[in-house]
Short mmCIF file of C-alpha atoms in Angstrom, two decimals:
data_model
loop_
_atom_site.label_atom_id
_atom_site.label_comp_id
_atom_site.label_asym_id
_atom_site.label_seq_id
_atom_site.Cartn_x
_atom_site.Cartn_y
_atom_site.Cartn_z
CA MET L 95 -122.15 -20.50 32.09
CA VAL L 96 -122.34 -23.99 33.56
CA ARG L 97 -121.25 -26.77 31.23
CA ILE L 98 -123.04 -30.09 31.66
CA ASN L 99 -121.33 -33.32 30.77
CA SER L 100 -123.91 -34.90 28.48
CA LYS L 101 -122.32 -38.37 28.33
CA PRO L 102 -123.65 -39.69 31.68
CA LEU L 103 -127.08 -38.25 30.90
CA PHE L 104 -127.09 -39.87 27.46
CA ALA L 105 -126.03 -43.20 28.96
CA LEU L 106 -128.83 -42.99 31.51
CA LEU L 107 -131.41 -42.20 28.84
CA LEU L 108 -130.12 -45.04 26.66
CA SER L 109 -130.36 -47.43 29.59
CA LEU L 110 -133.90 -46.35 30.38
CA PHE L 111 -134.94 -46.66 26.75
CA SER L 112 -133.39 -50.11 26.44
CA GLY L 113 -135.09 -51.32 29.61
CA SER L 114 -138.41 -49.92 28.41
CA ALA L 115 -138.06 -51.71 25.08
CA LEU L 116 -137.32 -54.98 26.80
CA ALA L 117 -140.17 -54.51 29.25
CA GLN L 118 -142.66 -53.99 26.39
CA LEU L 119 -142.17 -57.53 25.10
CA ASN L 120 -145.02 -59.86 26.06
CA LEU L 121 -143.85 -63.46 26.28
CA PHE L 122 -146.29 -66.37 26.55
CA ALA L 123 -145.16 -69.78 27.80
CA CYS L 124 -147.33 -72.88 27.70
CA GLU L 125 -145.55 -74.40 30.71
CA PRO L 126 -143.77 -72.84 33.71
CA GLU L 127 -140.39 -74.31 32.78
CA TYR L 128 -140.45 -72.26 29.58
CA ALA L 129 -141.63 -69.18 31.43
CA ALA L 130 -138.56 -69.65 33.63
CA LEU L 131 -136.36 -69.92 30.54
CA PHE L 132 -137.86 -66.72 29.14
CA LYS L 133 -137.03 -64.96 32.41
CA GLU L 134 -133.40 -66.04 32.14
CA LEU L 135 -133.09 -64.70 28.61
CA ALA L 136 -135.34 -61.62 28.80
CA PRO L 137 -135.57 -60.66 32.49
CA GLU L 138 -137.18 -57.28 31.77
CA ALA L 139 -140.02 -58.66 29.64
CA ASN L 140 -143.57 -59.47 30.71
CA VAL L 141 -143.69 -63.25 31.02
CA TYR L 142 -146.89 -65.27 31.42
CA SER L 143 -147.26 -69.02 31.95
CA ALA L 144 -150.47 -70.69 30.78
CA THR L 145 -150.12 -73.52 33.30
CA THR L 146 -148.65 -74.26 36.71
CA ALA L 147 -146.54 -77.17 37.93
CA LYS L 148 -149.69 -78.69 39.43
CA GLN L 149 -151.54 -78.75 36.09
CA ASP L 150 -151.36 -81.50 33.49
CA PRO L 151 -150.11 -79.71 30.35
CA HIS L 152 -151.95 -82.25 28.21
CA GLN L 153 -155.29 -80.98 29.51
CA VAL L 154 -155.86 -77.23 29.67
CA GLN L 155 -158.99 -75.17 29.02
CA ALA L 156 -158.74 -72.35 26.50
CA ARG L 157 -159.94 -69.78 29.03
CA PRO L 158 -160.63 -66.14 28.08
CA SER L 159 -157.63 -65.05 30.16
CA LEU L 160 -155.32 -67.30 28.12
CA ILE L 161 -156.82 -66.07 24.86
CA SER L 162 -156.21 -62.47 25.93
CA LYS L 163 -152.58 -63.17 26.86
CA LEU L 164 -151.84 -64.96 23.59
CA ARG L 165 -153.56 -62.19 21.62
CA ARG L 166 -151.05 -59.66 23.01
CA ALA L 167 -148.00 -61.94 22.87
CA ASP L 168 -144.92 -61.08 20.84
CA LEU L 169 -143.45 -64.55 21.29
CA ALA L 170 -144.81 -67.83 22.62
CA LEU L 171 -142.83 -70.89 23.68
CA CYS L 172 -144.40 -74.32 24.16
CA ALA L 173 -143.04 -77.84 24.47
CA GLY L 174 -144.46 -79.01 21.15
CA ALA L 175 -144.40 -82.64 19.97
CA ASP L 176 -148.20 -82.51 20.32
CA LEU L 177 -148.10 -82.03 24.11
CA GLU L 178 -150.52 -79.09 23.81
CA VAL L 179 -152.48 -80.44 20.84
CA GLY L 180 -155.67 -80.71 22.93
CA TRP L 181 -155.90 -76.98 23.66
CA LEU L 182 -153.32 -74.81 21.90
CA PRO L 183 -154.93 -74.85 18.41
CA MET L 184 -158.19 -73.54 19.87
CA LEU L 185 -156.25 -70.87 21.75
CA GLN L 186 -154.41 -69.82 18.59
CA MET L 187 -157.62 -69.56 16.63
CA LYS L 188 -159.46 -67.48 19.20
CA ALA L 189 -156.49 -65.22 19.96
CA ASN L 190 -156.47 -64.01 16.33
CA ASN L 191 -152.80 -63.03 16.53
CA ALA L 192 -151.06 -63.58 13.20
CA LYS L 193 -147.72 -64.16 14.91
CA MET L 194 -149.23 -66.94 17.03
CA ARG L 195 -150.91 -68.89 14.25
CA PRO L 196 -149.46 -72.25 13.13
CA GLY L 197 -146.31 -71.37 11.25
CA GLY L 198 -146.31 -67.82 12.59
CA ASP L 199 -142.89 -66.31 13.31
CA GLY L 200 -143.80 -65.73 16.97
CA MET L 201 -144.78 -69.32 17.75
CA LEU L 202 -141.87 -71.35 19.11
CA PHE L 203 -141.75 -75.02 20.11
CA ALA L 204 -138.92 -76.48 22.17
CA SER L 205 -139.15 -79.73 20.22
CA ASP L 206 -138.21 -77.87 17.02
CA PHE L 207 -134.77 -77.06 18.44
CA ILE L 208 -133.83 -80.60 19.51
CA ASP L 209 -134.05 -84.30 18.62
CA ASN L 210 -136.78 -85.79 20.77
CA LEU L 211 -136.45 -89.20 22.35
CA ASP L 212 -138.92 -91.98 21.45
CA GLN L 213 -140.01 -90.70 18.07
CA ARG L 214 -142.31 -93.06 16.16
CA ASP L 215 -143.04 -93.58 12.49
CA SER L 216 -146.73 -93.98 13.28
CA VAL L 217 -149.14 -94.23 16.21
CA SER L 218 -152.61 -95.65 16.64
CA ARG L 219 -155.36 -95.43 19.24
CA PHE L 220 -154.28 -98.84 20.46
CA ASP L 221 -151.00 -97.30 21.64
CA GLY L 222 -152.74 -94.90 24.02
CA ASP L 223 -151.75 -91.25 24.46
CA VAL L 224 -148.36 -91.35 22.76
CA HIS L 225 -146.70 -88.73 20.57
CA ALA L 226 -145.41 -89.62 17.12
CA ASP L 227 -142.92 -86.74 17.34
CA GLY L 228 -141.42 -88.18 20.51
CA ASN L 229 -141.50 -87.52 24.22
CA PRO L 230 -142.26 -83.81 24.77
CA HIS L 231 -141.02 -83.54 28.39
CA MET L 232 -137.49 -82.60 27.37
CA HIS L 233 -136.84 -79.94 29.98
CA PHE L 234 -135.15 -82.49 32.25
CA ASP L 235 -132.27 -82.87 29.81
CA PRO L 236 -129.98 -79.90 30.53
CA TYR L 237 -128.12 -80.22 27.23
CA ARG L 238 -131.28 -80.17 25.15
CA LEU L 239 -132.63 -77.30 27.24
CA LEU L 240 -129.51 -75.29 26.43
CA GLN L 241 -130.15 -75.89 22.73
CA VAL L 242 -133.65 -74.52 23.22
CA ALA L 243 -132.25 -71.48 25.05
CA LYS L 244 -130.01 -70.67 22.09
CA GLY L 245 -132.90 -70.90 19.66
CA VAL L 246 -135.16 -68.77 21.85
CA SER L 247 -132.45 -66.14 22.30
CA GLN L 248 -132.14 -65.84 18.54
CA ALA L 249 -135.92 -65.46 18.23
CA LEU L 250 -135.91 -62.74 20.88
CA ALA L 251 -133.23 -60.85 18.98
CA GLN L 252 -135.21 -61.11 15.74
CA THR L 253 -138.37 -59.90 17.47
CA ASP L 254 -136.61 -57.03 19.25
CA PRO L 255 -133.47 -56.27 17.16
CA ASP L 256 -132.71 -53.03 19.02
CA ASN L 257 -131.85 -55.14 22.06
CA SER L 258 -130.18 -58.10 20.35
CA ALA L 259 -126.92 -57.43 22.21
CA SER L 260 -128.73 -57.67 25.54
CA TYR L 261 -130.30 -61.00 24.62
CA GLN L 262 -126.94 -62.35 23.53
CA ALA L 263 -125.37 -61.23 26.80
CA ASN L 264 -128.19 -62.83 28.79
CA LEU L 265 -127.73 -66.09 26.88
CA GLN L 266 -123.99 -66.10 27.53
CA ARG L 267 -124.56 -65.45 31.22
CA PHE L 268 -127.16 -68.22 31.43
CA GLU L 269 -125.02 -70.68 29.46
CA GLN L 270 -121.98 -70.13 31.68
CA LYS L 271 -124.01 -70.62 34.85
CA TRP L 272 -125.91 -73.58 33.37
CA GLN L 273 -122.78 -75.41 32.21
CA SER L 274 -121.28 -75.02 35.67
CA ALA L 275 -124.48 -76.36 37.22
CA ILE L 276 -124.50 -79.37 34.87
CA SER L 277 -121.05 -80.36 36.08
CA THR L 278 -122.19 -80.08 39.71
CA TRP L 279 -125.42 -82.01 39.08
CA GLU L 280 -123.66 -84.84 37.26
CA GLN L 281 -121.14 -85.30 40.03
CA LYS L 282 -123.83 -85.20 42.69
CA ALA L 283 -126.15 -87.57 40.81
CA ALA L 284 -123.48 -90.17 39.99
CA PRO L 285 -124.90 -92.65 42.59
CA LEU L 286 -128.20 -92.68 40.66
CA LYS L 287 -126.64 -94.31 37.59
CA GLY L 288 -128.09 -97.77 37.08
CA THR L 289 -130.92 -97.31 39.57
CA LYS L 290 -134.44 -98.43 38.65
CA VAL L 291 -137.82 -96.80 39.20
CA ILE L 292 -141.49 -97.38 38.55
CA ALA L 293 -143.23 -94.18 37.49
CA TYR L 294 -146.49 -92.67 36.34
CA HIS L 295 -146.25 -91.94 32.60
CA SER L 296 -142.94 -91.15 30.89
CA SER L 297 -142.75 -87.70 32.45
CA PHE L 298 -139.09 -88.07 33.50
CA ARG L 299 -137.85 -89.97 30.44
CA TYR L 300 -135.18 -87.39 29.68
CA LEU L 301 -134.01 -87.34 33.28
CA TYR L 302 -133.48 -91.12 33.21
CA HIS L 303 -131.65 -90.85 29.90
CA TRP L 304 -129.37 -88.11 31.21
CA LEU L 305 -128.53 -89.72 34.55
CA GLY L 306 -128.42 -93.33 33.41
CA MET L 307 -131.52 -94.43 35.33
CA GLN L 308 -134.11 -96.97 34.13
CA GLN L 309 -137.90 -96.99 34.32
CA VAL L 310 -138.85 -100.65 34.70
CA GLY L 311 -142.61 -100.18 35.11
CA ASP L 312 -145.35 -97.66 34.40
CA LEU L 313 -148.38 -97.10 36.60
CA GLU L 314 -150.34 -96.48 33.40
CA PRO L 315 -151.40 -99.64 31.55
CA LYS L 316 -151.15 -97.49 28.43
CA PRO L 317 -150.22 -93.81 28.18
CA GLY L 318 -153.19 -91.74 29.29
CA LEU L 319 -155.02 -94.57 31.07
CA PRO L 320 -155.28 -94.69 34.89
CA PRO L 321 -153.86 -97.72 36.71
CA SER L 322 -156.18 -100.71 36.88
CA SER L 323 -156.25 -103.37 39.61
CA SER L 324 -154.91 -106.06 37.29
CA HIS L 325 -152.12 -103.80 36.07
CA LEU L 326 -151.09 -102.87 39.61
CA ALA L 327 -150.95 -106.55 40.49
CA LYS L 328 -148.48 -107.09 37.65
CA LEU L 329 -146.39 -104.19 38.94
CA VAL L 330 -146.12 -105.90 42.33
CA ASN L 331 -144.31 -108.78 40.62
CA ILE L 332 -142.17 -106.39 38.60
CA ALA L 333 -141.18 -104.58 41.78
CA LYS L 334 -140.15 -107.84 43.43
CA GLU L 335 -138.06 -108.84 40.44
CA GLN L 336 -136.48 -105.50 39.58
CA GLN L 337 -136.07 -103.98 43.06
CA PRO L 338 -136.73 -100.35 42.06
CA MET L 339 -135.49 -97.61 44.36
CA ALA L 340 -138.75 -95.63 44.22
CA ILE L 341 -142.18 -95.15 42.69
CA LEU L 342 -142.35 -91.72 41.07
CA VAL L 343 -145.35 -89.49 40.41
CA THR L 344 -145.65 -85.78 39.71
CA GLY L 345 -147.73 -83.18 41.50
CA TYR L 346 -150.58 -83.29 38.97
CA GLN L 347 -150.84 -87.09 38.76
CA ASP L 348 -153.17 -89.17 40.94
CA PRO L 349 -150.96 -90.75 43.62
CA ARG L 350 -153.42 -93.44 44.69
CA GLY L 351 -152.10 -96.16 42.42
CA GLY L 352 -148.56 -95.41 43.56
CA GLU L 353 -149.64 -95.39 47.19
CA TRP L 354 -151.28 -98.80 46.80
CA LEU L 355 -148.21 -100.24 45.08
CA SER L 356 -145.91 -98.77 47.70
CA SER L 357 -147.95 -100.31 50.53
CA ARG L 358 -147.74 -103.74 48.88
CA THR L 359 -144.05 -103.64 47.98
CA GLN L 360 -142.48 -101.32 50.57
CA VAL L 361 -140.93 -99.36 47.71
CA PRO L 362 -141.09 -95.68 48.72
CA LEU L 363 -143.42 -93.36 46.84
CA LEU L 364 -141.79 -90.10 45.79
CA ILE L 365 -143.71 -87.10 44.45
CA LEU L 366 -141.31 -85.11 42.27
CA PRO L 367 -141.99 -81.59 40.99
CA MET L 368 -142.54 -81.49 37.26
CA SER L 369 -141.75 -77.83 36.83
CA VAL L 370 -140.86 -74.51 38.39
CA SER L 371 -143.23 -73.48 41.18
CA GLU L 372 -142.50 -70.41 43.26
CA LYS L 373 -145.22 -71.44 45.73
CA ASP L 374 -143.16 -74.53 46.49
CA GLY L 375 -139.87 -72.64 46.72
CA ILE L 376 -138.73 -73.72 43.25
CA ASN L 377 -138.09 -70.31 41.77
CA ASP L 378 -136.17 -71.16 38.61
CA LEU L 379 -134.76 -73.99 36.53
CA PHE L 380 -131.72 -74.33 38.77
CA ASP L 381 -133.94 -74.86 41.81
CA LEU L 382 -135.97 -77.43 39.86
CA TYR L 383 -132.95 -79.57 39.02
CA ASP L 384 -131.55 -79.24 42.54
CA THR L 385 -134.85 -80.30 44.09
CA VAL L 386 -135.38 -83.32 41.83
CA ILE L 387 -131.84 -84.67 42.16
CA ASP L 388 -131.71 -84.09 45.93
CA SER L 389 -135.08 -85.83 46.33
CA LEU L 390 -133.90 -88.87 44.39
CA LEU L 391 -130.65 -89.06 46.32
CA ALA L 392 -132.51 -88.87 49.62
CA VAL L 393 -134.33 -92.08 48.67
CA GLU L 394 -131.35 -93.82 47.09
#
């Protein structure tokens, strides 16, 4: 009679079952930076991003494909602070997924895990496209992003308790690597402290706050409004007075105003990636930070 050691077989079956359970989770991210965070914390899950780095997350159509993805989602992660207010409520309604409804236990917002910069007691139409709950583009603050990661990891464990140990291990692995990267980034970016920029919108507000940079002018006359001729003329004077190192726009913003200002002031125009984009060789959050900081240093 041949005796079979059942322990290795049991371990293999347990591993396969665990991987299958993780793989069955459907995770929906409103923006690619949060899809990338999901992949760090739940690498075996099915992760879908509603937008790309070349799309303005303020303006998205509630397409049937998005409705279908949200309908099947176990967890969703969005920036919050009203960034997606123009399209997410419609998506939630049409998806008809109880977990994804406002207040549902599967609907997560990064802004709920942190203190947002630039919160306001009230806003009016006169202010333009501003958010009372603060600036929603917090993914360029590595410390705040780590807070979000901890909250998301806890939500994953609650959604899939059989694999809570795996999510905790993934968080610990990500946190260790992330903390090491922060130290490297801060040393590398030290020359950027005190530098000034003109930018389109407040897209990199958290980056400036983290690295000690200053936005001295905005290509938008008011948030959400395209640059006008009179406003650009004022920015020419601001550029002469403040001597910014660069004019910054993102991949989904119209560069023409920045190009005009650059041609009049000789301040270089720099198009920075707003999020993870595998098509552009930015495969994860680490690549995103590396690319942005290296791009700024190349100008500085």
